[in-house]
GROMACS .gro file of C-alpha atoms in nm:
model
  481
    1UNK     CA    1   0.017  -0.007  -0.008
    2UNK     CA    2   0.114   0.325  -0.075
    3UNK     CA    3   0.026   0.620   0.157
    4UNK     CA    4  -0.062   0.946   0.038
    5UNK     CA    5  -0.128   1.238   0.266
    6UNK     CA    6  -0.398   1.504   0.173
    7UNK     CA    7  -0.507   1.822   0.366
    8UNK     CA    8  -0.844   1.673   0.428
    9UNK     CA    9  -0.723   1.290   0.506
   10UNK     CA   10  -0.537   1.033   0.309
   11UNK     CA   11  -0.549   0.806   0.064
   12UNK     CA   12  -0.389   0.422   0.071
   13UNK     CA   13  -0.357   0.377  -0.296
   14UNK     CA   14  -0.319  -0.045  -0.381
   15UNK     CA   15   0.016  -0.097  -0.580
   16UNK     CA   16  -0.085  -0.415  -0.825
   17UNK     CA   17   0.210  -0.675  -0.893
   18UNK     CA   18   0.444  -0.663  -1.197
   19UNK     CA   19   0.293  -0.824  -1.499
   20UNK     CA   20  -0.040  -0.783  -1.333
   21UNK     CA   21  -0.191  -0.591  -1.682
   22UNK     CA   22  -0.346  -0.328  -1.403
   23UNK     CA   23  -0.103  -0.077  -1.445
   24UNK     CA   24  -0.225   0.238  -1.603
   25UNK     CA   25  -0.567   0.051  -1.634
   26UNK     CA   26  -0.702   0.103  -1.318
   27UNK     CA   27  -0.583   0.267  -0.983
   28UNK     CA   28  -0.769   0.113  -0.647
   29UNK     CA   29  -0.771   0.267  -0.328
   30UNK     CA   30  -0.907   0.322   0.032
   31UNK     CA   31  -0.967   0.742   0.089
   32UNK     CA   32  -1.006   0.881   0.436
   33UNK     CA   33  -1.171   1.205   0.496
   34UNK     CA   34  -1.137   1.362   0.866
   35UNK     CA   35  -1.431   1.419   1.053
   36UNK     CA   36  -1.585   1.763   1.023
   37UNK     CA   37  -1.387   1.803   0.720
   38UNK     CA   38  -1.511   1.995   0.411
   39UNK     CA   39  -1.305   1.940   0.097
   40UNK     CA   40  -1.198   2.177  -0.131
   41UNK     CA   41  -1.413   2.160  -0.509
   42UNK     CA   42  -1.161   2.007  -0.695
   43UNK     CA   43  -1.205   1.834  -1.096
   44UNK     CA   44  -1.053   1.476  -1.173
   45UNK     CA   45  -0.885   1.547  -1.445
   46UNK     CA   46  -0.817   1.260  -1.643
   47UNK     CA   47  -1.003   1.040  -1.523
   48UNK     CA   48  -1.368   0.885  -1.392
   49UNK     CA   49  -1.415   0.762  -1.029
   50UNK     CA   50  -1.655   0.487  -0.861
   51UNK     CA   51  -1.648   0.545  -0.493
   52UNK     CA   52  -1.813   0.311  -0.233
   53UNK     CA   53  -1.899   0.384   0.119
   54UNK     CA   54  -1.731   0.179   0.378
   55UNK     CA   55  -1.788   0.422   0.710
   56UNK     CA   56  -1.896   0.716   0.775
   57UNK     CA   57  -2.157   0.940   0.708
   58UNK     CA   58  -2.155   1.310   0.522
   59UNK     CA   59  -2.254   1.460   0.119
   60UNK     CA   60  -2.091   1.476  -0.158
   61UNK     CA   61  -2.124   1.716  -0.466
   62UNK     CA   62  -2.062   1.602  -0.829
   63UNK     CA   63  -2.115   1.904  -1.052
   64UNK     CA   64  -2.317   2.031  -0.781
   65UNK     CA   65  -2.597   1.726  -0.754
   66UNK     CA   66  -2.589   1.682  -0.380
   67UNK     CA   67  -2.564   1.291  -0.246
   68UNK     CA   68  -2.599   1.180   0.090
   69UNK     CA   69  -2.344   0.951   0.210
   70UNK     CA   70  -2.370   0.622   0.441
   71UNK     CA   71  -2.190   0.264   0.431
   72UNK     CA   72  -2.337   0.107   0.176
   73UNK     CA   73  -2.411   0.372  -0.081
   74UNK     CA   74  -2.187   0.437  -0.399
   75UNK     CA   75  -2.172   0.699  -0.676
   76UNK     CA   76  -1.980   0.807  -1.007
   77UNK     CA   77  -1.742   1.048  -1.090
   78UNK     CA   78  -1.707   1.136  -1.450
   79UNK     CA   79  -1.381   1.203  -1.589
   80UNK     CA   80  -1.306   1.639  -1.559
   81UNK     CA   81  -1.617   1.695  -1.326
   82UNK     CA   82  -1.601   1.850  -1.017
   83UNK     CA   83  -1.612   1.708  -0.700
   84UNK     CA   84  -1.628   1.762  -0.310
   85UNK     CA   85  -1.671   1.535   0.002
   86UNK     CA   86  -1.785   1.682   0.328
   87UNK     CA   87  -1.797   1.454   0.639
   88UNK     CA   88  -2.064   1.589   0.864
   89UNK     CA   89  -2.038   1.285   1.139
   90UNK     CA   90  -1.758   1.240   1.436
   91UNK     CA   91  -1.587   0.962   1.290
   92UNK     CA   92  -1.357   0.942   0.927
   93UNK     CA   93  -1.530   0.888   0.586
   94UNK     CA   94  -1.364   0.584   0.431
   95UNK     CA   95  -1.438   0.486   0.102
   96UNK     CA   96  -1.305   0.258  -0.211
   97UNK     CA   97  -1.175   0.441  -0.502
   98UNK     CA   98  -1.174   0.304  -0.817
   99UNK     CA   99  -1.014   0.540  -1.107
  100UNK     CA  100  -0.982   0.454  -1.475
  101UNK     CA  101  -0.790   0.685  -1.710
  102UNK     CA  102  -1.018   0.806  -2.005
  103UNK     CA  103  -0.909   0.680  -2.307
  104UNK     CA  104  -0.809   0.969  -2.532
  105UNK     CA  105  -0.948   0.900  -2.934
  106UNK     CA  106  -0.860   1.100  -3.224
  107UNK     CA  107  -1.123   1.253  -3.493
  108UNK     CA  108  -1.185   1.208  -3.798
  109UNK     CA  109  -1.012   1.283  -4.111
  110UNK     CA  110  -0.984   1.660  -4.277
  111UNK     CA  111  -0.834   1.789  -4.525
  112UNK     CA  112  -0.496   1.930  -4.520
  113UNK     CA  113  -0.496   2.324  -4.477
  114UNK     CA  114  -0.166   2.399  -4.657
  115UNK     CA  115  -0.119   2.710  -4.483
  116UNK     CA  116  -0.160   2.554  -4.139
  117UNK     CA  117   0.202   2.373  -3.989
  118UNK     CA  118   0.234   2.046  -3.969
  119UNK     CA  119   0.161   2.058  -3.572
  120UNK     CA  120  -0.122   2.280  -3.630
  121UNK     CA  121  -0.296   2.055  -3.849
  122UNK     CA  122  -0.197   1.772  -3.644
  123UNK     CA  123  -0.361   1.986  -3.364
  124UNK     CA  124  -0.695   2.011  -3.586
  125UNK     CA  125  -0.660   1.599  -3.712
  126UNK     CA  126  -0.674   1.521  -3.348
  127UNK     CA  127  -0.962   1.717  -3.267
  128UNK     CA  128  -0.825   1.912  -2.980
  129UNK     CA  129  -1.008   2.200  -3.021
  130UNK     CA  130  -1.337   2.044  -2.903
  131UNK     CA  131  -1.077   1.906  -2.565
  132UNK     CA  132  -1.019   2.235  -2.482
  133UNK     CA  133  -1.398   2.374  -2.550
  134UNK     CA  134  -1.486   2.071  -2.268
  135UNK     CA  135  -1.246   2.285  -1.983
  136UNK     CA  136  -0.921   2.085  -2.068
  137UNK     CA  137  -0.685   2.350  -1.903
  138UNK     CA  138  -0.392   2.252  -2.184
  139UNK     CA  139  -0.162   2.499  -2.388
  140UNK     CA  140  -0.001   2.395  -2.626
  141UNK     CA  141   0.274   2.591  -2.819
  142UNK     CA  142   0.516   2.511  -3.125
  143UNK     CA  143   0.927   2.503  -3.070
  144UNK     CA  144   0.942   2.884  -3.097
  145UNK     CA  145   0.687   2.902  -2.777
  146UNK     CA  146   0.378   3.051  -3.058
  147UNK     CA  147   0.038   2.966  -2.923
  148UNK     CA  148  -0.091   2.731  -3.132
  149UNK     CA  149  -0.412   2.639  -2.848
  150UNK     CA  150  -0.540   2.739  -2.571
  151UNK     CA  151  -0.858   2.762  -2.388
  152UNK     CA  152  -1.078   2.975  -2.190
  153UNK     CA  153  -0.946   2.758  -1.862
  154UNK     CA  154  -0.624   2.781  -1.872
  155UNK     CA  155  -0.498   3.027  -1.673
  156UNK     CA  156  -0.424   3.387  -1.792
  157UNK     CA  157  -0.185   3.450  -1.526
  158UNK     CA  158   0.072   3.189  -1.698
  159UNK     CA  159   0.022   3.359  -2.063
  160UNK     CA  160   0.288   3.611  -1.946
  161UNK     CA  161   0.568   3.436  -2.112
  162UNK     CA  162   0.412   3.464  -2.465
  163UNK     CA  163   0.169   3.753  -2.412
  164UNK     CA  164   0.355   4.070  -2.279
  165UNK     CA  165  -0.024   4.240  -2.204
  166UNK     CA  166  -0.042   3.988  -1.943
  167UNK     CA  167   0.217   4.100  -1.737
  168UNK     CA  168   0.072   4.242  -1.487
  169UNK     CA  169  -0.077   3.900  -1.348
  170UNK     CA  170   0.219   3.671  -1.436
  171UNK     CA  171   0.223   3.443  -1.183
  172UNK     CA  172   0.637   3.358  -1.053
  173UNK     CA  173   0.572   2.923  -1.068
  174UNK     CA  174   0.644   2.870  -1.424
  175UNK     CA  175   1.008   2.910  -1.472
  176UNK     CA  176   1.248   2.799  -1.749
  177UNK     CA  177   1.453   2.634  -1.532
  178UNK     CA  178   1.228   2.309  -1.479
  179UNK     CA  179   1.049   2.251  -1.817
  180UNK     CA  180   1.007   1.841  -1.806
  181UNK     CA  181   0.739   1.713  -1.589
  182UNK     CA  182   0.562   1.799  -1.308
  183UNK     CA  183   0.570   2.157  -1.161
  184UNK     CA  184   0.487   2.344  -0.802
  185UNK     CA  185   0.330   2.677  -0.874
  186UNK     CA  186   0.308   2.910  -0.553
  187UNK     CA  187  -0.032   3.033  -0.691
  188UNK     CA  188  -0.185   2.691  -0.560
  189UNK     CA  189  -0.143   2.588  -0.934
  190UNK     CA  190   0.021   2.215  -1.027
  191UNK     CA  191   0.210   2.252  -1.381
  192UNK     CA  192   0.284   2.009  -1.659
  193UNK     CA  193   0.497   2.054  -1.929
  194UNK     CA  194   0.524   1.754  -2.205
  195UNK     CA  195   0.770   1.829  -2.499
  196UNK     CA  196   0.633   1.710  -2.851
  197UNK     CA  197   0.912   1.544  -3.036
  198UNK     CA  198   0.965   1.441  -3.425
  199UNK     CA  199   1.262   1.166  -3.408
  200UNK     CA  200   1.427   1.316  -3.094
  201UNK     CA  201   1.364   1.682  -3.211
  202UNK     CA  202   1.132   1.935  -2.972
  203UNK     CA  203   0.870   2.067  -3.243
  204UNK     CA  204   0.638   2.198  -2.946
  205UNK     CA  205   0.515   2.137  -2.606
  206UNK     CA  206   0.178   2.057  -2.417
  207UNK     CA  207   0.131   2.305  -2.114
  208UNK     CA  208  -0.112   2.179  -1.785
  209UNK     CA  209  -0.228   2.376  -1.534
  210UNK     CA  210  -0.398   2.184  -1.278
  211UNK     CA  211  -0.586   2.352  -0.951
  212UNK     CA  212  -0.419   2.147  -0.653
  213UNK     CA  213  -0.693   2.047  -0.397
  214UNK     CA  214  -0.524   2.330  -0.139
  215UNK     CA  215  -0.449   2.553  -0.403
  216UNK     CA  216  -0.469   2.965  -0.301
  217UNK     CA  217  -0.570   3.271  -0.503
  218UNK     CA  218  -0.215   3.400  -0.741
  219UNK     CA  219   0.032   3.518  -0.540
  220UNK     CA  220  -0.033   3.350  -0.190
  221UNK     CA  221   0.226   3.049  -0.091
  222UNK     CA  222   0.074   2.723  -0.061
  223UNK     CA  223   0.136   2.355  -0.136
  224UNK     CA  224  -0.082   2.223  -0.432
  225UNK     CA  225  -0.177   1.870  -0.395
  226UNK     CA  226  -0.322   1.626  -0.669
  227UNK     CA  227  -0.482   1.274  -0.558
  228UNK     CA  228  -0.237   1.020  -0.701
  229UNK     CA  229  -0.486   0.845  -0.902
  230UNK     CA  230  -0.594   1.196  -1.105
  231UNK     CA  231  -0.199   1.311  -1.108
  232UNK     CA  232  -0.168   0.946  -1.311
  233UNK     CA  233  -0.451   1.031  -1.487
  234UNK     CA  234  -0.335   1.345  -1.612
  235UNK     CA  235   0.024   1.249  -1.745
  236UNK     CA  236  -0.108   0.932  -1.916
  237UNK     CA  237  -0.359   1.166  -2.125
  238UNK     CA  238  -0.088   1.427  -2.193
  239UNK     CA  239   0.147   1.233  -2.275
  240UNK     CA  240  -0.121   1.016  -2.521
  241UNK     CA  241  -0.159   1.378  -2.688
  242UNK     CA  242   0.220   1.505  -2.747
  243UNK     CA  243   0.238   1.127  -2.910
  244UNK     CA  244  -0.063   1.172  -3.106
  245UNK     CA  245   0.058   1.508  -3.224
  246UNK     CA  246   0.403   1.332  -3.320
  247UNK     CA  247   0.290   1.060  -3.506
  248UNK     CA  248   0.077   1.258  -3.702
  249UNK     CA  249   0.335   1.567  -3.829
  250UNK     CA  250   0.583   1.239  -3.946
  251UNK     CA  251   0.295   1.127  -4.123
  252UNK     CA  252   0.250   1.411  -4.301
  253UNK     CA  253   0.565   1.518  -4.347
  254UNK     CA  254   0.609   1.191  -4.532
  255UNK     CA  255   0.326   1.244  -4.704
  256UNK     CA  256   0.429   1.577  -4.874
  257UNK     CA  257   0.803   1.445  -4.952
  258UNK     CA  258   0.613   1.140  -5.107
  259UNK     CA  259   0.346   1.344  -5.349
  260UNK     CA  260   0.632   1.575  -5.414
  261UNK     CA  261   0.851   1.341  -5.548
  262UNK     CA  262   0.717   1.031  -5.814
  263UNK     CA  263   1.047   0.861  -5.819
  264UNK     CA  264   0.995   0.817  -5.402
  265UNK     CA  265   0.684   0.713  -5.410
  266UNK     CA  266   0.747   0.411  -5.689
  267UNK     CA  267   1.047   0.369  -5.412
  268UNK     CA  268   0.880   0.391  -5.096
  269UNK     CA  269   0.585   0.169  -5.144
  270UNK     CA  270   0.661  -0.023  -4.836
  271UNK     CA  271   0.637   0.297  -4.622
  272UNK     CA  272   0.330   0.436  -4.753
  273UNK     CA  273   0.179   0.124  -4.631
  274UNK     CA  274   0.302   0.055  -4.324
  275UNK     CA  275   0.200   0.458  -4.229
  276UNK     CA  276  -0.102   0.394  -4.417
  277UNK     CA  277  -0.161   0.048  -4.194
  278UNK     CA  278  -0.070   0.253  -3.867
  279UNK     CA  279  -0.319   0.529  -3.934
  280UNK     CA  280  -0.595   0.210  -3.986
  281UNK     CA  281  -0.468   0.029  -3.661
  282UNK     CA  282  -0.498   0.389  -3.487
  283UNK     CA  283  -0.863   0.372  -3.594
  284UNK     CA  284  -0.938   0.030  -3.507
  285UNK     CA  285  -0.761   0.071  -3.173
  286UNK     CA  286  -1.015   0.369  -3.121
  287UNK     CA  287  -1.328   0.187  -3.193
  288UNK     CA  288  -1.175  -0.135  -2.988
  289UNK     CA  289  -1.394  -0.172  -2.728
  290UNK     CA  290  -1.247  -0.172  -2.379
  291UNK     CA  291  -1.460  -0.315  -2.048
  292UNK     CA  292  -1.774  -0.138  -1.999
  293UNK     CA  293  -1.751   0.130  -1.684
  294UNK     CA  294  -2.067  -0.042  -1.521
  295UNK     CA  295  -1.939  -0.381  -1.564
  296UNK     CA  296  -1.578  -0.292  -1.423
  297UNK     CA  297  -1.689  -0.078  -1.089
  298UNK     CA  298  -2.002  -0.343  -1.032
  299UNK     CA  299  -1.705  -0.626  -1.020
  300UNK     CA  300  -1.495  -0.410  -0.811
  301UNK     CA  301  -1.757  -0.312  -0.581
  302UNK     CA  302  -1.803  -0.677  -0.523
  303UNK     CA  303  -1.465  -0.714  -0.459
  304UNK     CA  304  -1.480  -0.468  -0.184
  305UNK     CA  305  -1.751  -0.693  -0.029
  306UNK     CA  306  -1.525  -1.020  -0.050
  307UNK     CA  307  -1.246  -0.817   0.126
  308UNK     CA  308  -1.477  -0.669   0.369
  309UNK     CA  309  -1.598  -1.019   0.485
  310UNK     CA  310  -1.267  -1.191   0.437
  311UNK     CA  311  -1.325  -1.410   0.184
  312UNK     CA  312  -0.997  -1.388   0.053
  313UNK     CA  313  -0.988  -1.677  -0.210
  314UNK     CA  314  -1.263  -1.549  -0.392
  315UNK     CA  315  -1.108  -1.235  -0.392
  316UNK     CA  316  -0.806  -1.337  -0.530
  317UNK     CA  317  -0.973  -1.550  -0.814
  318UNK     CA  318  -1.170  -1.251  -0.921
  319UNK     CA  319  -0.876  -1.022  -0.934
  320UNK     CA  320  -0.691  -1.293  -1.139
  321UNK     CA  321  -0.973  -1.329  -1.397
  322UNK     CA  322  -1.027  -0.967  -1.409
  323UNK     CA  323  -0.612  -0.925  -1.462
  324UNK     CA  324  -0.628  -1.197  -1.715
  325UNK     CA  325  -0.962  -0.964  -1.920
  326UNK     CA  326  -0.755  -0.651  -1.894
  327UNK     CA  327  -0.471  -0.757  -2.041
  328UNK     CA  328  -0.608  -0.952  -2.315
  329UNK     CA  329  -0.872  -0.659  -2.367
  330UNK     CA  330  -0.501  -0.423  -2.446
  331UNK     CA  331  -0.316  -0.650  -2.664
  332UNK     CA  332  -0.267  -0.614  -3.046
  333UNK     CA  333  -0.457  -0.859  -3.190
  334UNK     CA  334  -0.459  -0.996  -3.537
  335UNK     CA  335  -0.749  -0.853  -3.722
  336UNK     CA  336  -0.970  -1.198  -3.676
  337UNK     CA  337  -0.938  -1.487  -3.435
  338UNK     CA  338  -1.103  -1.820  -3.402
  339UNK     CA  339  -1.455  -1.844  -3.218
  340UNK     CA  340  -1.290  -2.071  -2.994
  341UNK     CA  341  -1.088  -1.814  -2.879
  342UNK     CA  342  -1.351  -1.531  -2.870
  343UNK     CA  343  -1.546  -1.790  -2.638
  344UNK     CA  344  -1.260  -1.867  -2.439
  345UNK     CA  345  -1.233  -1.464  -2.375
  346UNK     CA  346  -1.571  -1.439  -2.326
  347UNK     CA  347  -1.595  -1.713  -2.092
  348UNK     CA  348  -1.353  -1.522  -1.838
  349UNK     CA  349  -1.580  -1.252  -1.832
  350UNK     CA  350  -1.887  -1.467  -1.757
  351UNK     CA  351  -1.705  -1.660  -1.448
  352UNK     CA  352  -1.681  -1.283  -1.291
  353UNK     CA  353  -2.076  -1.210  -1.339
  354UNK     CA  354  -2.124  -1.598  -1.223
  355UNK     CA  355  -1.921  -1.460  -0.888
  356UNK     CA  356  -2.192  -1.224  -0.856
  357UNK     CA  357  -2.508  -1.414  -0.906
  358UNK     CA  358  -2.395  -1.746  -0.815
  359UNK     CA  359  -2.690  -2.025  -0.889
  360UNK     CA  360  -2.912  -1.742  -1.033
  361UNK     CA  361  -2.693  -1.736  -1.360
  362UNK     CA  362  -2.675  -1.990  -1.628
  363UNK     CA  363  -2.532  -1.969  -1.941
  364UNK     CA  364  -2.606  -2.180  -2.230
  365UNK     CA  365  -2.385  -2.227  -2.553
  366UNK     CA  366  -2.497  -2.449  -2.840
  367UNK     CA  367  -2.209  -2.392  -3.122
  368UNK     CA  368  -2.084  -2.748  -3.270
  369UNK     CA  369  -1.699  -2.780  -3.311
  370UNK     CA  370  -1.695  -2.727  -3.719
  371UNK     CA  371  -1.821  -2.345  -3.621
  372UNK     CA  372  -1.627  -2.284  -3.341
  373UNK     CA  373  -1.329  -2.279  -3.597
  374UNK     CA  374  -1.523  -1.986  -3.796
  375UNK     CA  375  -1.289  -1.651  -3.765
  376UNK     CA  376  -1.432  -1.359  -3.589
  377UNK     CA  377  -1.320  -0.976  -3.501
  378UNK     CA  378  -1.170  -1.025  -3.148
  379UNK     CA  379  -1.416  -0.867  -2.836
  380UNK     CA  380  -1.706  -0.823  -3.050
  381UNK     CA  381  -1.931  -1.066  -2.805
  382UNK     CA  382  -1.842  -0.970  -2.451
  383UNK     CA  383  -2.013  -0.576  -2.513
  384UNK     CA  384  -2.316  -0.765  -2.655
  385UNK     CA  385  -2.356  -1.007  -2.333
  386UNK     CA  386  -2.265  -0.645  -2.127
  387UNK     CA  387  -2.591  -0.518  -2.248
  388UNK     CA  388  -2.793  -0.862  -2.082
  389UNK     CA  389  -2.662  -0.725  -1.738
  390UNK     CA  390  -2.621  -0.363  -1.782
  391UNK     CA  391  -3.034  -0.329  -1.930
  392UNK     CA  392  -3.228  -0.660  -1.964
  393UNK     CA  393  -3.110  -0.869  -1.605
  394UNK     CA  394  -3.077  -0.476  -1.419
  395UNK     CA  395  -3.468  -0.460  -1.328
  396UNK     CA  396  -3.528  -0.882  -1.355
  397UNK     CA  397  -3.541  -1.090  -1.071
  398UNK     CA  398  -3.577  -1.438  -1.176
  399UNK     CA  399  -3.289  -1.663  -1.282
  400UNK     CA  400  -3.043  -1.509  -1.543
  401UNK     CA  401  -3.008  -1.709  -1.887
  402UNK     CA  402  -2.759  -1.649  -2.180
  403UNK     CA  403  -2.816  -1.862  -2.477
  404UNK     CA  404  -2.517  -1.826  -2.735
  405UNK     CA  405  -2.595  -2.056  -3.069
  406UNK     CA  406  -2.500  -2.006  -3.455
  407UNK     CA  407  -2.612  -2.201  -3.722
  408UNK     CA  408  -2.546  -2.161  -4.145
  409UNK     CA  409  -2.715  -1.977  -4.427
  410UNK     CA  410  -2.584  -2.070  -4.771
  411UNK     CA  411  -2.284  -1.860  -4.751
  412UNK     CA  412  -2.329  -1.714  -4.411
  413UNK     CA  413  -2.259  -1.781  -4.070
  414UNK     CA  414  -2.509  -1.671  -3.834
  415UNK     CA  415  -2.422  -1.620  -3.455
  416UNK     CA  416  -2.715  -1.520  -3.216
  417UNK     CA  417  -2.688  -1.423  -2.870
  418UNK     CA  418  -2.963  -1.397  -2.650
  419UNK     CA  419  -3.090  -1.337  -2.275
  420UNK     CA  420  -3.437  -1.372  -2.107
  421UNK     CA  421  -3.456  -1.086  -1.889
  422UNK     CA  422  -3.679  -0.752  -1.966
  423UNK     CA  423  -3.764  -0.743  -2.316
  424UNK     CA  424  -3.697  -0.464  -2.503
  425UNK     CA  425  -4.010  -0.291  -2.628
  426UNK     CA  426  -4.051  -0.255  -3.027
  427UNK     CA  427  -4.035   0.093  -3.052
  428UNK     CA  428  -3.653   0.048  -2.899
  429UNK     CA  429  -3.600  -0.218  -3.125
  430UNK     CA  430  -3.653  -0.002  -3.402
  431UNK     CA  431  -3.497   0.297  -3.304
  432UNK     CA  432  -3.200   0.083  -3.213
  433UNK     CA  433  -3.162  -0.091  -3.545
  434UNK     CA  434  -3.204   0.258  -3.755
  435UNK     CA  435  -2.904   0.375  -3.526
  436UNK     CA  436  -2.659   0.099  -3.530
  437UNK     CA  437  -2.471   0.269  -3.819
  438UNK     CA  438  -2.411   0.594  -3.664
  439UNK     CA  439  -2.102   0.671  -3.523
  440UNK     CA  440  -2.228   0.760  -3.150
  441UNK     CA  441  -1.935   0.544  -2.901
  442UNK     CA  442  -2.202   0.342  -2.753
  443UNK     CA  443  -2.138  -0.047  -2.709
  444UNK     CA  444  -2.336  -0.161  -2.998
  445UNK     CA  445  -2.273   0.118  -3.278
  446UNK     CA  446  -1.892   0.002  -3.196
  447UNK     CA  447  -1.973  -0.360  -3.250
  448UNK     CA  448  -2.089  -0.262  -3.567
  449UNK     CA  449  -1.795  -0.070  -3.667
  450UNK     CA  450  -1.577  -0.344  -3.576
  451UNK     CA  451  -1.797  -0.533  -3.818
  452UNK     CA  452  -1.747  -0.292  -4.057
  453UNK     CA  453  -1.378  -0.233  -4.008
  454UNK     CA  454  -1.390  -0.682  -4.070
  455UNK     CA  455  -1.612  -0.717  -4.352
  456UNK     CA  456  -1.701  -0.393  -4.530
  457UNK     CA  457  -2.073  -0.404  -4.609
  458UNK     CA  458  -2.061  -0.744  -4.605
  459UNK     CA  459  -2.255  -0.821  -4.295
  460UNK     CA  460  -2.558  -0.778  -4.106
  461UNK     CA  461  -2.662  -0.733  -3.753
  462UNK     CA  462  -2.983  -0.694  -3.616
  463UNK     CA  463  -3.197  -0.633  -3.266
  464UNK     CA  464  -3.492  -0.832  -3.198
  465UNK     CA  465  -3.724  -0.969  -2.967
  466UNK     CA  466  -3.867  -1.377  -3.001
  467UNK     CA  467  -4.068  -1.568  -2.769
  468UNK     CA  468  -3.988  -1.333  -2.455
  469UNK     CA  469  -3.598  -1.342  -2.546
  470UNK     CA  470  -3.398  -1.005  -2.650
  471UNK     CA  471  -3.163  -1.124  -2.908
  472UNK     CA  472  -2.893  -1.035  -3.126
  473UNK     CA  473  -2.841  -1.214  -3.428
  474UNK     CA  474  -2.506  -1.158  -3.652
  475UNK     CA  475  -2.451  -1.287  -4.042
  476UNK     CA  476  -2.109  -1.283  -4.178
  477UNK     CA  477  -1.920  -1.456  -4.452
  478UNK     CA  478  -1.834  -1.781  -4.361
  479UNK     CA  479  -1.477  -1.879  -4.379
  480UNK     CA  480  -1.255  -2.174  -4.495
  481UNK     CA  481  -1.220  -2.420  -4.205
   0.00000   0.00000   0.00000
């Protein structure tokens, strides 16, 4: 355990073992808010949090919404949300804290602006303007300290380096001697300076200015502090942006050189293919599904119960299964895997759900040996099954049943996944089927996009209800076995 002292109490962070697959994916700890203490409102930049109250009583506020806290209560804090805990009792408030760094995704392709610099074009391509509009306090400059992007939430007192008109409000914390990494400012703001590199050469900087929980007004000396999970989320997020900008600049410069020289185009075909494939893989990674937050938080909530009741063996086995899923879902995979490999991955997920529902859950798989050799995209079944638990079983008190079966129709391989939970009404069914092709970022839409990347238009995906079962049916080309 790693003990972090805060002005309102402390957090004991769980340090995952090396090779567990949890590093950078999830941060888990127990926070303690002292009696009578009112936390300063603060923002969880770069990470979403789930908190489960173990002991104590009081209130929490998330984006102005107040909630009563008592043992057994839990709440969710979205990324970049203002959050505050108020202890009204005579004992500390103890909470299980689970933090998940947000996954940064690139925007859609836009035409190149020949007037803009490669770094400016990269900012537009990655849609970073929308990021600052959402309140993320960053400033991006080129190697000559010219401002390329900043939003209204970036503190004006730091702009004196770039604009002489702000010199009356300049902050003394930003110096030229400590530009890489984290830096404390006397006004209570924590600064991050991340270089943007092209083949080892500095082409720009990403600067982040984040208010600490104990920071004061500009000019007042105070020690700023961020929770370990928030600090980790910020750093990982900024590093992802810097890497994305760097890769895009390198791609654009190569593209420009190849366009200017036909002979180079003929001799560098392999490089073009490699770079195009790299961008396609980035597209696939942006649509590849991460484990659903609801599932992750529910499982960790169950783990917290096991820890409190002393059921160590179940807790250990559950953590091993969760670690296996996290590691498998974050590994690069080939375009297609066998259906048997996909079923093995889904089996780990279903094992975790079985720990929650015990004998109240059944899984029936009716797929013959030949069909198990069918080629399918990796991790396209688990989000469909997760939908059954998140919606069909949410208000269903009976035994929960999941059916997975397959058959063939001419040159089509047809896979059906159905559940006996509360059936979806026909109005919702029609809306879901009509909106499957839209890029909303929701689970079923991402599955549709994953199938589209694998098969183009040569597939179908339909949601329906038959004999009281809600089902998703997917038809894809039969593969040679």
